[in-house]
JSON list of C-alpha atoms in Angstrom, two decimals:
[
{"chain": "A", "resi": 8, "resn": "MET", "atom": "CA", "xyz": [118.86, -66.80, 111.30]},
{"chain": "A", "resi": 9, "resn": "TYR", "atom": "CA", "xyz": [119.75, -70.40, 112.60]},
{"chain": "A", "resi": 10, "resn": "PRO", "atom": "CA", "xyz": [118.48, -73.63, 110.93]},
{"chain": "A", "resi": 11, "resn": "GLY", "atom": "CA", "xyz": [114.81, -74.27, 111.82]},
{"chain": "A", "resi": 12, "resn": "SER", "atom": "CA", "xyz": [114.58, -70.19, 112.46]},
{"chain": "A", "resi": 13, "resn": "LYS", "atom": "CA", "xyz": [111.06, -69.67, 112.32]},
{"chain": "A", "resi": 14, "resn": "ASP", "atom": "CA", "xyz": [112.20, -66.63, 110.27]},
{"chain": "A", "resi": 15, "resn": "ILE", "atom": "CA", "xyz": [113.14, -68.71, 107.15]},
{"chain": "A", "resi": 16, "resn": "THR", "atom": "CA", "xyz": [110.40, -68.39, 104.66]},
{"chain": "A", "resi": 17, "resn": "ALA", "atom": "CA", "xyz": [109.33, -72.08, 102.81]},
{"chain": "A", "resi": 18, "resn": "LEU", "atom": "CA", "xyz": [111.41, -70.19, 99.32]},
{"chain": "A", "resi": 19, "resn": "GLY", "atom": "CA", "xyz": [113.90, -69.60, 101.72]},
{"chain": "A", "resi": 20, "resn": "LYS", "atom": "CA", "xyz": [114.58, -73.22, 102.77]},
{"chain": "A", "resi": 21, "resn": "TYR", "atom": "CA", "xyz": [114.11, -74.41, 99.47]},
{"chain": "A", "resi": 22, "resn": "LEU", "atom": "CA", "xyz": [116.82, -71.82, 98.24]},
{"chain": "A", "resi": 23, "resn": "ARG", "atom": "CA", "xyz": [118.89, -72.69, 100.83]},
{"chain": "A", "resi": 24, "resn": "LYS", "atom": "CA", "xyz": [118.94, -76.48, 100.40]},
{"chain": "A", "resi": 25, "resn": "LEU", "atom": "CA", "xyz": [119.49, -75.97, 96.62]},
{"chain": "A", "resi": 26, "resn": "GLY", "atom": "CA", "xyz": [122.37, -73.87, 97.83]},
{"chain": "A", "resi": 27, "resn": "LEU", "atom": "CA", "xyz": [121.36, -70.95, 95.76]},
{"chain": "A", "resi": 28, "resn": "ASP", "atom": "CA", "xyz": [121.14, -68.46, 98.57]},
{"chain": "A", "resi": 29, "resn": "GLU", "atom": "CA", "xyz": [124.91, -68.04, 98.16]},
{"chain": "A", "resi": 30, "resn": "LEU", "atom": "CA", "xyz": [124.46, -66.61, 94.01]},
{"chain": "A", "resi": 31, "resn": "PRO", "atom": "CA", "xyz": [124.95, -62.84, 95.54]},
{"chain": "A", "resi": 32, "resn": "GLN", "atom": "CA", "xyz": [128.50, -63.62, 96.45]},
{"chain": "A", "resi": 33, "resn": "LEU", "atom": "CA", "xyz": [129.01, -64.01, 92.56]},
{"chain": "A", "resi": 34, "resn": "ILE", "atom": "CA", "xyz": [128.81, -60.41, 92.66]},
{"chain": "A", "resi": 35, "resn": "ASN", "atom": "CA", "xyz": [131.71, -60.39, 95.07]},
{"chain": "A", "resi": 36, "resn": "ILE", "atom": "CA", "xyz": [133.58, -62.97, 92.98]},
{"chain": "A", "resi": 37, "resn": "ILE", "atom": "CA", "xyz": [133.38, -60.58, 89.54]},
{"chain": "A", "resi": 38, "resn": "ARG", "atom": "CA", "xyz": [134.86, -57.59, 92.26]},
{"chain": "A", "resi": 39, "resn": "GLY", "atom": "CA", "xyz": [137.76, -59.57, 93.11]},
{"chain": "A", "resi": 40, "resn": "GLU", "atom": "CA", "xyz": [136.84, -59.62, 96.70]},
{"chain": "A", "resi": 41, "resn": "MET", "atom": "CA", "xyz": [136.24, -63.68, 96.50]},
{"chain": "A", "resi": 42, "resn": "SER", "atom": "CA", "xyz": [137.41, -66.39, 94.64]},
{"chain": "A", "resi": 43, "resn": "LEU", "atom": "CA", "xyz": [135.46, -68.95, 93.24]},
{"chain": "A", "resi": 44, "resn": "VAL", "atom": "CA", "xyz": [137.32, -71.84, 95.65]},
{"chain": "A", "resi": 45, "resn": "GLY", "atom": "CA", "xyz": [138.51, -71.40, 98.90]},
{"chain": "A", "resi": 46, "resn": "PRO", "atom": "CA", "xyz": [137.70, -71.26, 102.89]},
{"chain": "A", "resi": 47, "resn": "ARG", "atom": "CA", "xyz": [134.49, -69.81, 103.51]},
{"chain": "A", "resi": 48, "resn": "PRO", "atom": "CA", "xyz": [134.72, -66.26, 104.94]},
{"chain": "A", "resi": 49, "resn": "GLU", "atom": "CA", "xyz": [134.98, -66.47, 108.80]},
{"chain": "A", "resi": 50, "resn": "ILE", "atom": "CA", "xyz": [133.46, -63.87, 111.29]},
{"chain": "A", "resi": 51, "resn": "PRO", "atom": "CA", "xyz": [135.87, -61.61, 113.01]},
{"chain": "A", "resi": 52, "resn": "GLU", "atom": "CA", "xyz": [135.25, -62.93, 116.48]},
{"chain": "A", "resi": 53, "resn": "ILE", "atom": "CA", "xyz": [136.41, -66.26, 115.90]},
{"chain": "A", "resi": 54, "resn": "VAL", "atom": "CA", "xyz": [139.59, -65.03, 113.71]},
{"chain": "A", "resi": 55, "resn": "SER", "atom": "CA", "xyz": [140.76, -63.19, 116.67]},
{"chain": "A", "resi": 56, "resn": "SER", "atom": "CA", "xyz": [141.06, -66.47, 118.38]},
{"chain": "A", "resi": 57, "resn": "TYR", "atom": "CA", "xyz": [143.17, -68.21, 115.60]},
{"chain": "A", "resi": 58, "resn": "THR", "atom": "CA", "xyz": [146.30, -70.00, 116.43]},
{"chain": "A", "resi": 59, "resn": "SER", "atom": "CA", "xyz": [149.15, -69.30, 114.28]},
{"chain": "A", "resi": 60, "resn": "ARG", "atom": "CA", "xyz": [148.62, -72.08, 112.15]},
{"chain": "A", "resi": 61, "resn": "GLU", "atom": "CA", "xyz": [145.37, -71.52, 111.82]},
{"chain": "A", "resi": 62, "resn": "LYS", "atom": "CA", "xyz": [145.66, -67.69, 110.44]},
{"chain": "A", "resi": 63, "resn": "GLU", "atom": "CA", "xyz": [147.08, -69.56, 107.82]},
{"chain": "A", "resi": 64, "resn": "ARG", "atom": "CA", "xyz": [143.58, -69.46, 106.11]},
{"chain": "A", "resi": 65, "resn": "LEU", "atom": "CA", "xyz": [143.57, -65.82, 105.93]},
{"chain": "A", "resi": 66, "resn": "LYS", "atom": "CA", "xyz": [146.51, -65.67, 103.26]},
{"chain": "A", "resi": 67, "resn": "VAL", "atom": "CA", "xyz": [143.83, -66.93, 100.50]},
{"chain": "A", "resi": 68, "resn": "PRO", "atom": "CA", "xyz": [140.38, -65.22, 99.29]},
{"chain": "A", "resi": 69, "resn": "PRO", "atom": "CA", "xyz": [137.58, -66.71, 100.78]},
{"chain": "A", "resi": 70, "resn": "GLY", "atom": "CA", "xyz": [135.51, -68.64, 98.45]},
{"chain": "A", "resi": 71, "resn": "LEU", "atom": "CA", "xyz": [132.04, -69.32, 97.54]},
{"chain": "A", "resi": 72, "resn": "THR", "atom": "CA", "xyz": [132.39, -73.06, 97.45]},
{"chain": "A", "resi": 73, "resn": "GLY", "atom": "CA", "xyz": [135.54, -75.07, 99.06]},
{"chain": "A", "resi": 74, "resn": "LEU", "atom": "CA", "xyz": [136.79, -78.75, 100.53]},
{"chain": "A", "resi": 75, "resn": "TRP", "atom": "CA", "xyz": [134.70, -78.79, 103.82]},
{"chain": "A", "resi": 76, "resn": "GLN", "atom": "CA", "xyz": [131.43, -77.91, 101.75]},
{"chain": "A", "resi": 77, "resn": "VAL", "atom": "CA", "xyz": [132.34, -80.81, 99.41]},
{"chain": "A", "resi": 78, "resn": "SER", "atom": "CA", "xyz": [133.56, -83.36, 101.93]},
{"chain": "A", "resi": 79, "resn": "PRO", "atom": "CA", "xyz": [131.38, -86.33, 103.33]},
{"chain": "A", "resi": 80, "resn": "TYR", "atom": "CA", "xyz": [131.82, -85.00, 106.39]},
{"chain": "A", "resi": 81, "resn": "ARG", "atom": "CA", "xyz": [130.16, -80.97, 106.08]},
{"chain": "A", "resi": 82, "resn": "LYS", "atom": "CA", "xyz": [127.75, -81.88, 108.82]},
{"chain": "A", "resi": 83, "resn": "GLU", "atom": "CA", "xyz": [130.03, -81.86, 111.24]},
{"chain": "A", "resi": 84, "resn": "PRO", "atom": "CA", "xyz": [130.33, -78.99, 113.64]},
{"chain": "A", "resi": 85, "resn": "ILE", "atom": "CA", "xyz": [131.31, -75.98, 112.08]},
{"chain": "A", "resi": 86, "resn": "HIS", "atom": "CA", "xyz": [134.88, -75.74, 113.57]},
{"chain": "A", "resi": 87, "resn": "HIS", "atom": "CA", "xyz": [136.02, -78.66, 112.01]},
{"chain": "A", "resi": 88, "resn": "HIS", "atom": "CA", "xyz": [135.76, -76.46, 108.87]},
{"chain": "A", "resi": 89, "resn": "LEU", "atom": "CA", "xyz": [139.24, -75.12, 109.68]},
{"chain": "A", "resi": 90, "resn": "GLU", "atom": "CA", "xyz": [141.45, -78.44, 109.16]},
{"chain": "A", "resi": 91, "resn": "TYR", "atom": "CA", "xyz": [139.51, -78.57, 105.66]},
{"chain": "A", "resi": 92, "resn": "ASP", "atom": "CA", "xyz": [140.58, -75.20, 104.78]},
{"chain": "A", "resi": 93, "resn": "LEU", "atom": "CA", "xyz": [144.36, -75.92, 105.91]},
{"chain": "A", "resi": 94, "resn": "GLU", "atom": "CA", "xyz": [144.15, -78.81, 103.69]},
{"chain": "A", "resi": 95, "resn": "TYR", "atom": "CA", "xyz": [143.00, -77.16, 101.32]},
{"chain": "A", "resi": 96, "resn": "ILE", "atom": "CA", "xyz": [145.27, -74.54, 101.03]},
{"chain": "A", "resi": 97, "resn": "ASP", "atom": "CA", "xyz": [148.07, -76.81, 101.51]},
{"chain": "A", "resi": 98, "resn": "LYS", "atom": "CA", "xyz": [147.12, -78.47, 98.42]},
{"chain": "A", "resi": 99, "resn": "SER", "atom": "CA", "xyz": [145.87, -75.67, 96.19]},
{"chain": "A", "resi": 100, "resn": "SER", "atom": "CA", "xyz": [146.46, -75.72, 92.73]},
{"chain": "A", "resi": 101, "resn": "PRO", "atom": "CA", "xyz": [144.02, -75.07, 89.43]},
{"chain": "A", "resi": 102, "resn": "LEU", "atom": "CA", "xyz": [143.39, -78.70, 88.85]},
{"chain": "A", "resi": 103, "resn": "TYR", "atom": "CA", "xyz": [142.38, -78.94, 92.73]},
{"chain": "A", "resi": 104, "resn": "ASP", "atom": "CA", "xyz": [140.10, -76.15, 92.51]},
{"chain": "A", "resi": 105, "resn": "LEU", "atom": "CA", "xyz": [138.38, -78.07, 89.20]},
{"chain": "A", "resi": 106, "resn": "LYS", "atom": "CA", "xyz": [138.08, -80.91, 91.42]},
{"chain": "A", "resi": 107, "resn": "ILE", "atom": "CA", "xyz": [136.10, -79.19, 94.03]},
{"chain": "A", "resi": 108, "resn": "VAL", "atom": "CA", "xyz": [134.30, -76.98, 91.68]},
{"chain": "A", "resi": 109, "resn": "VAL", "atom": "CA", "xyz": [133.06, -80.43, 89.52]},
{"chain": "A", "resi": 110, "resn": "LYS", "atom": "CA", "xyz": [132.20, -81.51, 93.46]},
{"chain": "A", "resi": 111, "resn": "THR", "atom": "CA", "xyz": [130.06, -78.84, 94.38]},
{"chain": "A", "resi": 112, "resn": "LEU", "atom": "CA", "xyz": [128.34, -79.06, 90.64]},
{"chain": "A", "resi": 113, "resn": "MET", "atom": "CA", "xyz": [127.73, -82.84, 91.49]},
{"chain": "A", "resi": 114, "resn": "TRP", "atom": "CA", "xyz": [125.75, -81.75, 94.94]},
{"chain": "A", "resi": 115, "resn": "PHE", "atom": "CA", "xyz": [124.16, -79.07, 93.52]},
{"chain": "A", "resi": 116, "resn": "TRP", "atom": "CA", "xyz": [122.77, -81.39, 91.11]},
{"chain": "A", "resi": 117, "resn": "LYS", "atom": "CA", "xyz": [121.41, -83.87, 93.49]},
{"chain": "A", "resi": 118, "resn": "GLY", "atom": "CA", "xyz": [119.99, -81.18, 95.30]},
{"chain": "A", "resi": 119, "resn": "LEU", "atom": "CA", "xyz": [117.77, -80.36, 92.15]},
{"chain": "A", "resi": 120, "resn": "THR", "atom": "CA", "xyz": [117.33, -84.12, 91.54]},
{"chain": "A", "resi": 121, "resn": "THR", "atom": "CA", "xyz": [115.68, -85.18, 94.95]},
{"chain": "A", "resi": 122, "resn": "SER", "atom": "CA", "xyz": [113.88, -81.93, 95.69]}
]
């Protein structure tokens, strides 16, 4: 499905707007397959074209939220997320993760209060 797709119900659009469509991924976090914060999972077709620098993002578990998701530029084309993912990996620390989680919660709260 793509943005604006007729396959998305009104409820689905609302859940997507609030970011609640991501909640099932909490199961993957509990299983240890994902992290709360990290690069978003990537599709194999894109990974196969990564440069050696871009392959660095595969060294950390994928996350439910990340630097790109909370950046003011998250509406940019999807290929820009790689730079944010690599920046996250370079700066990664528990405090940096906390900062991203707080920004994610603020974004979520803003979505709740403006809906």
